[in-house]
CSV table of C-alpha atoms and ligand atoms in Angstrom, one decimal:
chain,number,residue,atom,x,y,z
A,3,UNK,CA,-25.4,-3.2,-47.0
A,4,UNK,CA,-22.3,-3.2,-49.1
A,5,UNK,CA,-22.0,-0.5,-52.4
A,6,UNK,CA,-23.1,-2.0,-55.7
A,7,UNK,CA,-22.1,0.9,-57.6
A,8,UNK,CA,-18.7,2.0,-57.6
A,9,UNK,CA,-17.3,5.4,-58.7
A,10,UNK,CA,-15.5,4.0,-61.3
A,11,UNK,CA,-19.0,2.9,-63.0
A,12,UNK,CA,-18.6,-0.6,-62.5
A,13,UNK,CA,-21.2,-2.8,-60.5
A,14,UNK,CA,-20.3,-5.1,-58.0
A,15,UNK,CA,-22.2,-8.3,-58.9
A,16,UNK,CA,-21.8,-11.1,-56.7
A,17,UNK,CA,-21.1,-14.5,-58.1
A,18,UNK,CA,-23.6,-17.1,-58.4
A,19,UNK,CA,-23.7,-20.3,-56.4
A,20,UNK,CA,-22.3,-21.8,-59.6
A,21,UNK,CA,-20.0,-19.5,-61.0
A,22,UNK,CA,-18.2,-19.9,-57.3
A,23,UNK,CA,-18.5,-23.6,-57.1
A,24,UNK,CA,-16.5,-23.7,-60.7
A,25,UNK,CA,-13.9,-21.5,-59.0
A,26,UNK,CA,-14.1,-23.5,-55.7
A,27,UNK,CA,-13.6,-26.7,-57.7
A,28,UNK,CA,-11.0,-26.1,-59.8
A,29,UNK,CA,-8.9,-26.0,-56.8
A,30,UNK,CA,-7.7,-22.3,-57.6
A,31,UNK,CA,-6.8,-20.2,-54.2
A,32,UNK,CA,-9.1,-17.8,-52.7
A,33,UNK,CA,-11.5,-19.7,-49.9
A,34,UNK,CA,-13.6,-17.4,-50.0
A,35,UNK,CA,-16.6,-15.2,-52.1
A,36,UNK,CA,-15.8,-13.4,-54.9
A,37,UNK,CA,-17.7,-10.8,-57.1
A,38,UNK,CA,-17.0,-9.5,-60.6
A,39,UNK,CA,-16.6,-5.9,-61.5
A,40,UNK,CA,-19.1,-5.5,-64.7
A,41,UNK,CA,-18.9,-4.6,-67.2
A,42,UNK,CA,-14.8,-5.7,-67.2
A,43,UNK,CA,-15.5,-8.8,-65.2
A,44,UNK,CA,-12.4,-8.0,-62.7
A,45,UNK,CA,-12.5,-10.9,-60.2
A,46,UNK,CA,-12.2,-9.4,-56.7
A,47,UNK,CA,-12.7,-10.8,-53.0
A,48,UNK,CA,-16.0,-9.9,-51.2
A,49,UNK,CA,-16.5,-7.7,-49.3
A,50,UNK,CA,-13.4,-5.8,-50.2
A,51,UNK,CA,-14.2,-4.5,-53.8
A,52,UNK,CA,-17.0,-2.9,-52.5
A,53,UNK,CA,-15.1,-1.4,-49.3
A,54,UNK,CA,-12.2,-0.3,-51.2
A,55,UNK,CA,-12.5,0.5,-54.4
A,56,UNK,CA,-13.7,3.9,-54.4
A,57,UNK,CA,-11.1,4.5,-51.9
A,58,UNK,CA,-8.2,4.0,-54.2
A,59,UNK,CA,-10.4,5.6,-57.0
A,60,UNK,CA,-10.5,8.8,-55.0
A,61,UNK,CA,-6.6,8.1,-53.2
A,62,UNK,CA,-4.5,11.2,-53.6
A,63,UNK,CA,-1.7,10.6,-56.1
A,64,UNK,CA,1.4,13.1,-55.8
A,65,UNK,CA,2.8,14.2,-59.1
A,66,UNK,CA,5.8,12.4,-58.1
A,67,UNK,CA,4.3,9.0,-57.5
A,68,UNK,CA,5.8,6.5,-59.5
A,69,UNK,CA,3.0,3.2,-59.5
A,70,UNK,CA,4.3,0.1,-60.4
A,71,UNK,CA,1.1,-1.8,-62.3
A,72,UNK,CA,0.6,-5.3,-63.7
A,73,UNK,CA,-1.2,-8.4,-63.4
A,74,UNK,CA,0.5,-10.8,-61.0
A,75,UNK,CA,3.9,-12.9,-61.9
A,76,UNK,CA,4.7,-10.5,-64.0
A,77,UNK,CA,7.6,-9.1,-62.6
A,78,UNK,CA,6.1,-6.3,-60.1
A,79,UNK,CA,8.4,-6.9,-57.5
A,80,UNK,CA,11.6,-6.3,-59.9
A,81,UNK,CA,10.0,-3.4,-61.7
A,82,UNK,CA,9.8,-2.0,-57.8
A,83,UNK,CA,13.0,-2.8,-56.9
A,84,UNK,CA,14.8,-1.0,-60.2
A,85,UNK,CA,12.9,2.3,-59.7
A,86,UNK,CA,12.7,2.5,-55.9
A,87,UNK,CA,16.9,1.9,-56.3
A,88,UNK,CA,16.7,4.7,-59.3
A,89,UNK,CA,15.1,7.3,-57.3
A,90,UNK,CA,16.3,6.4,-53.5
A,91,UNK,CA,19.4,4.4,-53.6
A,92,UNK,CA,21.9,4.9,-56.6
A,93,UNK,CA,25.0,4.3,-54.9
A,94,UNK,CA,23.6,2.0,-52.6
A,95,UNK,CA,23.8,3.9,-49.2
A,96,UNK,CA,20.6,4.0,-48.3
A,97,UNK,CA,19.8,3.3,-44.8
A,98,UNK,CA,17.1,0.8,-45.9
A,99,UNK,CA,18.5,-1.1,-48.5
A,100,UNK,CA,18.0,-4.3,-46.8
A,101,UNK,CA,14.7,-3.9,-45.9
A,102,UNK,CA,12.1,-6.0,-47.6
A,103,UNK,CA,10.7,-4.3,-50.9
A,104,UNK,CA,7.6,-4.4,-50.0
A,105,UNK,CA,7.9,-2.2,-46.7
A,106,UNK,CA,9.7,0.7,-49.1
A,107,UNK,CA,7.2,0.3,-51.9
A,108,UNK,CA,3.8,-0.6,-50.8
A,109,UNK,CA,1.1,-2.6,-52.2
A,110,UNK,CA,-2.4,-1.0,-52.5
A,111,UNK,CA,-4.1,-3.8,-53.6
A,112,UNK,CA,-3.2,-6.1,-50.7
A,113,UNK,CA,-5.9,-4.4,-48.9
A,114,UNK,CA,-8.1,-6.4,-51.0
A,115,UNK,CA,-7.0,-9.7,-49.5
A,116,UNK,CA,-5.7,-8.7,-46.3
A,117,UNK,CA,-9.5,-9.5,-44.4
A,118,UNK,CA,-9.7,-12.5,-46.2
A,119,UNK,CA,-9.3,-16.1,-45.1
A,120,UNK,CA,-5.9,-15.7,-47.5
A,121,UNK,CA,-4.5,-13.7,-45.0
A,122,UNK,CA,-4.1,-16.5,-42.1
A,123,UNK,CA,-2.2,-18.4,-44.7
A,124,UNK,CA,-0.2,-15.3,-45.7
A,125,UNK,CA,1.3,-14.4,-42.0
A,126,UNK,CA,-0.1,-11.2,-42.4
A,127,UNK,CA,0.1,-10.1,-39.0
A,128,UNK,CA,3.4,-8.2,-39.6
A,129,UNK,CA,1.6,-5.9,-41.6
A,130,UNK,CA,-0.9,-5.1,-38.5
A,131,UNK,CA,1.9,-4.4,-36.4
A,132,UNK,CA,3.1,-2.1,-39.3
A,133,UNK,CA,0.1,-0.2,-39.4
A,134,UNK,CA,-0.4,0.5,-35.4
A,135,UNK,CA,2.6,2.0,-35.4
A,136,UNK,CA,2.6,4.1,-38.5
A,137,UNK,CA,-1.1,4.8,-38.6
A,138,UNK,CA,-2.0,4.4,-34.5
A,139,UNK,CA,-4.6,7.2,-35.0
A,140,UNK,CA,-6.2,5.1,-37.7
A,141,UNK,CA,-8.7,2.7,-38.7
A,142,UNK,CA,-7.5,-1.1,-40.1
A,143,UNK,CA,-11.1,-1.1,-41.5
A,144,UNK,CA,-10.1,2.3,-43.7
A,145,UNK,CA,-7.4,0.0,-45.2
A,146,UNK,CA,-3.8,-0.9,-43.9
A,147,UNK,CA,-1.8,-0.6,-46.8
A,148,UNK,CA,-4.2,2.6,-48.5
A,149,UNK,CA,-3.3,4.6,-45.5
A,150,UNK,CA,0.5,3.2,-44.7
A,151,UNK,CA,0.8,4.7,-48.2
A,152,UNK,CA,-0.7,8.4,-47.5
A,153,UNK,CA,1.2,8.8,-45.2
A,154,UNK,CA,4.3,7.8,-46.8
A,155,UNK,CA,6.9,10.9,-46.9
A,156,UNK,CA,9.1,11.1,-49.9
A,157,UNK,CA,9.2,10.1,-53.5
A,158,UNK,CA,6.4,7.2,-53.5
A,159,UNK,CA,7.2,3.9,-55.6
A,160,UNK,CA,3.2,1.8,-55.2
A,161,UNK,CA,2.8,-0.9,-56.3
A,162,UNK,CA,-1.1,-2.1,-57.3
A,163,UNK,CA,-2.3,-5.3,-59.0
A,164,UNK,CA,-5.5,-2.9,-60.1
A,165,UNK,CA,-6.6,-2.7,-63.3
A,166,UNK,CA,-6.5,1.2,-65.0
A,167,UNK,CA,-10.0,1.4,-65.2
A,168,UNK,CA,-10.7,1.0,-61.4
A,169,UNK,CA,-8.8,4.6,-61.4
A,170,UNK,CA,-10.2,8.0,-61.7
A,171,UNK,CA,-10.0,9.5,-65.1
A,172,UNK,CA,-7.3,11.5,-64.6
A,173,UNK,CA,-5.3,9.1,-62.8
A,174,UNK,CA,-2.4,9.3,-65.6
A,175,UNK,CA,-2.3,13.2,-65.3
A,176,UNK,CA,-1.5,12.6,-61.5
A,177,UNK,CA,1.4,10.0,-61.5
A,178,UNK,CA,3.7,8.0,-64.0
A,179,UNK,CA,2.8,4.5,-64.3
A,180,UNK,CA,5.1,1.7,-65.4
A,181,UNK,CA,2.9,-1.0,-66.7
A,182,UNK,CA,4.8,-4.9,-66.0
A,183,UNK,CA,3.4,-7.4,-69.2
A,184,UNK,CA,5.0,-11.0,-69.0
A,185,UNK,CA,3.7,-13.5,-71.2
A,186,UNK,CA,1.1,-15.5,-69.9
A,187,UNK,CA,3.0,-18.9,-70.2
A,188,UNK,CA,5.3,-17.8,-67.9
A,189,UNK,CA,2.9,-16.2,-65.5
A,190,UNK,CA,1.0,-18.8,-65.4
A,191,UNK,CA,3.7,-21.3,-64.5
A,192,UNK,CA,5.5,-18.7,-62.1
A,193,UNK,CA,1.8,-18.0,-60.3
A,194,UNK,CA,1.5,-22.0,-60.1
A,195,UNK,CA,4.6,-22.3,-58.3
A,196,UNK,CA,4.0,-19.8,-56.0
A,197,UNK,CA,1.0,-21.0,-54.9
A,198,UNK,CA,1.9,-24.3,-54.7
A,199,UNK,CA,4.6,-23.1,-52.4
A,200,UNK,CA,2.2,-21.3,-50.2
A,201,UNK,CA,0.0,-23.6,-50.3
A,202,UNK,CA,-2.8,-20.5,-49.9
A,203,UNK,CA,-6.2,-22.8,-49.2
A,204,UNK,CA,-4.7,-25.8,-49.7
A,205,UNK,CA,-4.0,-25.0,-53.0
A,206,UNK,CA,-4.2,-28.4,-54.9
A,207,UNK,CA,-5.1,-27.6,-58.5
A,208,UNK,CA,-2.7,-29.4,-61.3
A,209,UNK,CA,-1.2,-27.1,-63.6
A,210,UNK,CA,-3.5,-27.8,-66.4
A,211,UNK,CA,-6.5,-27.0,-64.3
A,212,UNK,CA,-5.3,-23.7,-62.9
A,213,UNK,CA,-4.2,-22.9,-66.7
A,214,UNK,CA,-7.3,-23.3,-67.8
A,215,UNK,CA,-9.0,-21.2,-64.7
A,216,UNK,CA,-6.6,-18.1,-66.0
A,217,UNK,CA,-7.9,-18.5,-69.4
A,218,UNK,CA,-11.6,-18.3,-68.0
A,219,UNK,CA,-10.8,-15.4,-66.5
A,220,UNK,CA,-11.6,-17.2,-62.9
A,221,UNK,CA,-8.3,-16.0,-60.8
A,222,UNK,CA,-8.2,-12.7,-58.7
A,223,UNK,CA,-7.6,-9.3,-60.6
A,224,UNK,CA,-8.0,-11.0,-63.9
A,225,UNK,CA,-9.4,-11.0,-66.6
A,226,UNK,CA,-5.9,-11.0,-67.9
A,227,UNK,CA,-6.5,-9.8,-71.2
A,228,UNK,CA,-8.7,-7.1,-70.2
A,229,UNK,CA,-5.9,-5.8,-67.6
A,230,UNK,CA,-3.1,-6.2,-70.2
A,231,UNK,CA,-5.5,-4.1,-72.9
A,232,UNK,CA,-5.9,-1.4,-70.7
A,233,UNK,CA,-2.4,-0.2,-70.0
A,234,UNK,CA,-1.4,-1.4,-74.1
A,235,UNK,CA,-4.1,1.3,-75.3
A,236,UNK,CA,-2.5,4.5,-72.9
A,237,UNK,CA,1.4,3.1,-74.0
A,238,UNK,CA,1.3,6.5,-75.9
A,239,UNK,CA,0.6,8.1,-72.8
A,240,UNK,CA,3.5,10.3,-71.7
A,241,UNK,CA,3.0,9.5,-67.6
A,242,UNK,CA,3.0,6.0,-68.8
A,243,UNK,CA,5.7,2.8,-69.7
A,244,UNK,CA,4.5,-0.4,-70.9
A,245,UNK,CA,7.7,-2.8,-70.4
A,246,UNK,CA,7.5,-6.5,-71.3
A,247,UNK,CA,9.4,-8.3,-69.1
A,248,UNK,CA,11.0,-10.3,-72.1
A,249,UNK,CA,12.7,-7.3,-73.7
A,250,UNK,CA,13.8,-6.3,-69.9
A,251,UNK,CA,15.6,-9.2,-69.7
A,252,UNK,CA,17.1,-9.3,-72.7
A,253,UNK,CA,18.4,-5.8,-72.4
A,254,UNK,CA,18.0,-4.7,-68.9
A,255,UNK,CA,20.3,-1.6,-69.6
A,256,UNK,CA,18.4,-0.1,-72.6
A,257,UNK,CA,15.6,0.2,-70.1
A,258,UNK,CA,17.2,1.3,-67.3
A,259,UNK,CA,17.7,4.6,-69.6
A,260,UNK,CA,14.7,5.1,-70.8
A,261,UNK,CA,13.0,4.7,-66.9
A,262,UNK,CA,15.8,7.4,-66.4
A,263,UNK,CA,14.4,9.8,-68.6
A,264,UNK,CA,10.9,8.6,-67.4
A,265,UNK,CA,11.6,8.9,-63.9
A,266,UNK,CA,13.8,12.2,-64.0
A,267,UNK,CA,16.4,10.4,-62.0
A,268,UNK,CA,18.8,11.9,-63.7
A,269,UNK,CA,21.7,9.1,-63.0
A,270,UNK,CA,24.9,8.8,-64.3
A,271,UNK,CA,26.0,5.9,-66.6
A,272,UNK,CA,28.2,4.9,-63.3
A,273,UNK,CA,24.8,5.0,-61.0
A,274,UNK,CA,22.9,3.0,-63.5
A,275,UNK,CA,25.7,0.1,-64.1
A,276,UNK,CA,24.7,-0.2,-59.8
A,277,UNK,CA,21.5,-0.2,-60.0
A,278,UNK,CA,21.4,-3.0,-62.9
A,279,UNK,CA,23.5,-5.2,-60.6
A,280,UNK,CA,21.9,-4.3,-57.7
A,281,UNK,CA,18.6,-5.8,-59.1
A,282,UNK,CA,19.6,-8.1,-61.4
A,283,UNK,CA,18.1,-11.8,-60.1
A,284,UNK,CA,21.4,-12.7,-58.4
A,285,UNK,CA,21.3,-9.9,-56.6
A,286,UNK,CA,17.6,-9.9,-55.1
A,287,UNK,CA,17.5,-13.6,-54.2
A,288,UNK,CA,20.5,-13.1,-52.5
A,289,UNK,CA,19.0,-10.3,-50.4
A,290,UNK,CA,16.0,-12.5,-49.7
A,291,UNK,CA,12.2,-12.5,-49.9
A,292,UNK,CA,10.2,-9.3,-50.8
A,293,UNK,CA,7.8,-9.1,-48.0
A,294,UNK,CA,7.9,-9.5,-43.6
A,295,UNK,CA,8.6,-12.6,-41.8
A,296,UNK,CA,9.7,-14.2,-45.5
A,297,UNK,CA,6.2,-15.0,-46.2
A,298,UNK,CA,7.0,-16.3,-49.4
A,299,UNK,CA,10.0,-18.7,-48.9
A,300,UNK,CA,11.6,-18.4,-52.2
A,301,UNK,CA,9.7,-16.2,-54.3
A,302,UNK,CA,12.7,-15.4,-56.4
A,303,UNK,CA,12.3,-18.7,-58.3
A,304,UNK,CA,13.8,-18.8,-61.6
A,305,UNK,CA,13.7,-15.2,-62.9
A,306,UNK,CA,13.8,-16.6,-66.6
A,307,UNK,CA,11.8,-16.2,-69.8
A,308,UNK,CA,10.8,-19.2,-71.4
A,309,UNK,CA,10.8,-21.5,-68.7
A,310,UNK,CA,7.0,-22.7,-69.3
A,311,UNK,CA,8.1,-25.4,-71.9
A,312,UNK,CA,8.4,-28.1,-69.7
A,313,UNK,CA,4.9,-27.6,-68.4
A,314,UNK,CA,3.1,-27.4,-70.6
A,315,UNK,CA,1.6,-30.7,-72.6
A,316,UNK,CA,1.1,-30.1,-77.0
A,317,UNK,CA,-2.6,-29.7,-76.2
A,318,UNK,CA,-2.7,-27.4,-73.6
A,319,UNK,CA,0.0,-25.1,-75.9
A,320,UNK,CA,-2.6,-25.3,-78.4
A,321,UNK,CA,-5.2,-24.1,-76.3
A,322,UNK,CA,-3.3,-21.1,-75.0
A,323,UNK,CA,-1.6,-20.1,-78.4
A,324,UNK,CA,-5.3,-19.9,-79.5
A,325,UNK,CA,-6.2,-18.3,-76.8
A,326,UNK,CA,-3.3,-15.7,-77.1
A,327,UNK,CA,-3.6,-14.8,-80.7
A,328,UNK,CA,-7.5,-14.5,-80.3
A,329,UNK,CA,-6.5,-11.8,-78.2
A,330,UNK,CA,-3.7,-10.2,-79.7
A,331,UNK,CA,-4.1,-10.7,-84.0
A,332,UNK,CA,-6.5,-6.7,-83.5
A,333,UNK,CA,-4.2,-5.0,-81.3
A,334,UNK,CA,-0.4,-6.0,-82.2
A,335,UNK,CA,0.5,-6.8,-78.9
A,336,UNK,CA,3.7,-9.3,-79.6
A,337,UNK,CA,5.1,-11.8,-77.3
A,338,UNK,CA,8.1,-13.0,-77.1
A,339,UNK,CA,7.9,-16.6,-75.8
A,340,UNK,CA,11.3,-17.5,-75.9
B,21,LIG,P1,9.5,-16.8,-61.7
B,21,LIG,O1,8.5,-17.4,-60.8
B,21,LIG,O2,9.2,-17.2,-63.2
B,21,LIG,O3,10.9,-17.0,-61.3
B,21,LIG,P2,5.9,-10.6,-59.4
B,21,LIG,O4,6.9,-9.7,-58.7
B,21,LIG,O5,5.0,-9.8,-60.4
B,21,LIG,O6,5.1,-11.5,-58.5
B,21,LIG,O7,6.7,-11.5,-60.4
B,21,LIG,C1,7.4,-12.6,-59.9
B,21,LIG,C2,8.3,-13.1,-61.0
B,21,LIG,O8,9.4,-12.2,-61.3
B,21,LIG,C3,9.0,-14.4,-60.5
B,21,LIG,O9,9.2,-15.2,-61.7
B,21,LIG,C4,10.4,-13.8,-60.0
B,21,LIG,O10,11.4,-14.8,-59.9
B,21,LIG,C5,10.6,-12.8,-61.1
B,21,LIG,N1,11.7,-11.8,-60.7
B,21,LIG,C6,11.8,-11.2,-59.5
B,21,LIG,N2,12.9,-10.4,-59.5
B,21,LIG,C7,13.5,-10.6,-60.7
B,21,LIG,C8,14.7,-10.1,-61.3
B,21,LIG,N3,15.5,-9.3,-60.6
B,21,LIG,N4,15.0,-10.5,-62.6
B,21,LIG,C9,14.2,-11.3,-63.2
B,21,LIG,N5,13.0,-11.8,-62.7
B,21,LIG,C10,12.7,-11.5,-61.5
């Protein structure tokens, strides 16, 4: 019988026939159970919360880790590509520059999807093949991409689509975190595409339907909010960066300083100027898709802020401006929108 208490004090409460047939019917991804984390709500894939939470609660992070964390589409896989370039590969001579990001910087939370019916539509096979011949001693059961990433030598850049409170206390003592925020028009549109593109369960949800599945907390590692509020109340933390995505953008350089300082790479202005055009959106697409066997197809879409305008109808911007300032008038969390 599975765990219904995790280590991180949240129960693992399965969804009811109901709450899963309004997931299952609003056309949203995932073919397959779900449970909520409570008392958070975090929306999670059954049986893997159970199996691997208290795996990454109790992972060994190095001092040196650097953990990429956000919610997804909100610019992860940039945020991994500037500091794993930072730390590994300022003047661009590393041997495995053109490997795909996601082989140099690894994704603890895949783990959580990898056994699910997603996976057939994800061509996740190249990870197996990955993991028998890092890990050919090990277990896939233990989790592919948890142990790929022990065993990882040198500076670590993880990624994880985890929420902070799924980690041990003193997770934040351990590693630095940068913390990805995008607003969640253009997440939402950016998620939409890439689904659409996978077509992960035969995805066939209009845009107004999946938006309104995001703002009832009813997509994977959501709620949003709740994720978003997390990292916003440690953005004091000294081991942690909260970067909007927006002001990254609009002044990539500025940042690319401050993860300097963060990071301790200690590059010159020279090494930095490289490592802005080495991941500016150009750049990346060019290189080509993040993960093995190009599982995306295009992933590198538009790269812009602001593009959600022409989805979304009057009505619907009504909704989610509601919904956004309901959620951010307390804290002072401010969006730009663009
Ligand atoms: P769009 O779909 O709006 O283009 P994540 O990595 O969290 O899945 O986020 C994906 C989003 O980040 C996509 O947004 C992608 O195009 C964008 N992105 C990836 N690399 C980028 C870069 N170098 N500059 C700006 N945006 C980038």
């Amino acid at each position: 019988m599975s765990k219904t208490k995790l280590l991180s004090g949240h129960k693992v409460v399965p969804l009811t026939q109901e709450e899963q047939k309004e997931i299952t019917d609003s056309g949203v991804v995932f073919p397959c159970a779900m449970v909520r984390l409570q008392p958070d709500g975090w929306l999670l894939p059954d049986p893997m919360a159970a199996k691997y939470c208290d795996t990454v609660y109790n992972f060994k992070f190095r001092p040196d880790d650097l953990i990429v964390m956000s919610y997804p589409k909100s610019g992860t896989t940039w945020m991994q590509e500037i500091l794993w370039t930072m730390v590994h590969n300022p003047d661009l001579d590393h041997p495995e520059t053109s490997k795909p990001i996601l082989d140099r910087s690894p994704d603890i939370s895949f783990d959580f999807i990898f056994d699910t019916p997603v996976a057939q539509f994800l061509k996740f096979e190249a990870f197996r093949k990955w993991f028998a011949e890092v890990c050919p001693d090990r277990r896939t059961e233990d989790g592919i991409m948890l142990q790929i990433t022990e065993l990882m030598s040198g500076r670590r850049i993880i990624k994880s689509h985890l929420p902070l409170s799924l980690m041990s206390p003193d997770f934040l003592d351990k590693a630095k975190v940068v913390y990805m925020v995008r607003n969640p028009k253009d997440v939402i549109v950016s998620y939409f595409n890439m689904l659409k593109k996978i077509n992960v369960g035969e995805f066939s949800s209009a845009f107004e339907s999946f938006t309104r599945s995001f703002m009832q907390d009813n997509l994977i590692f959501g709620p949003y909010w709740r994720h978003v509020q997390e990292a916003w109340e440690q953005r004091e933390h000294p081991n942690l960066r909260f970067v909007f995505y927006e002001d990254l953008k609009a002044d990539t350089m500025t940042h690319l300083q401050r993860l300097n300082d963060f990071t301790g790479a200690n590059l010159t202005q020279s090494q930095l100027d490289t490592v802005a055009r080495h991941t500016s959106f150009s750049s990346m697409k060019g290189r080509g898709e993040p993960m093995k066997d190009g599982l995306f197809t295009n992933f590198f879409r538009k790269g812009t802020s602001g593009g959600w305008k022409s989805y979304f109808t009057p009505e619907l911007e009504q909704e989610m401006d509601d919904w956004i300032e309901k959620h951010t008038t307390k804290n002072g969390m401010n969006f730009k929108m663009y």
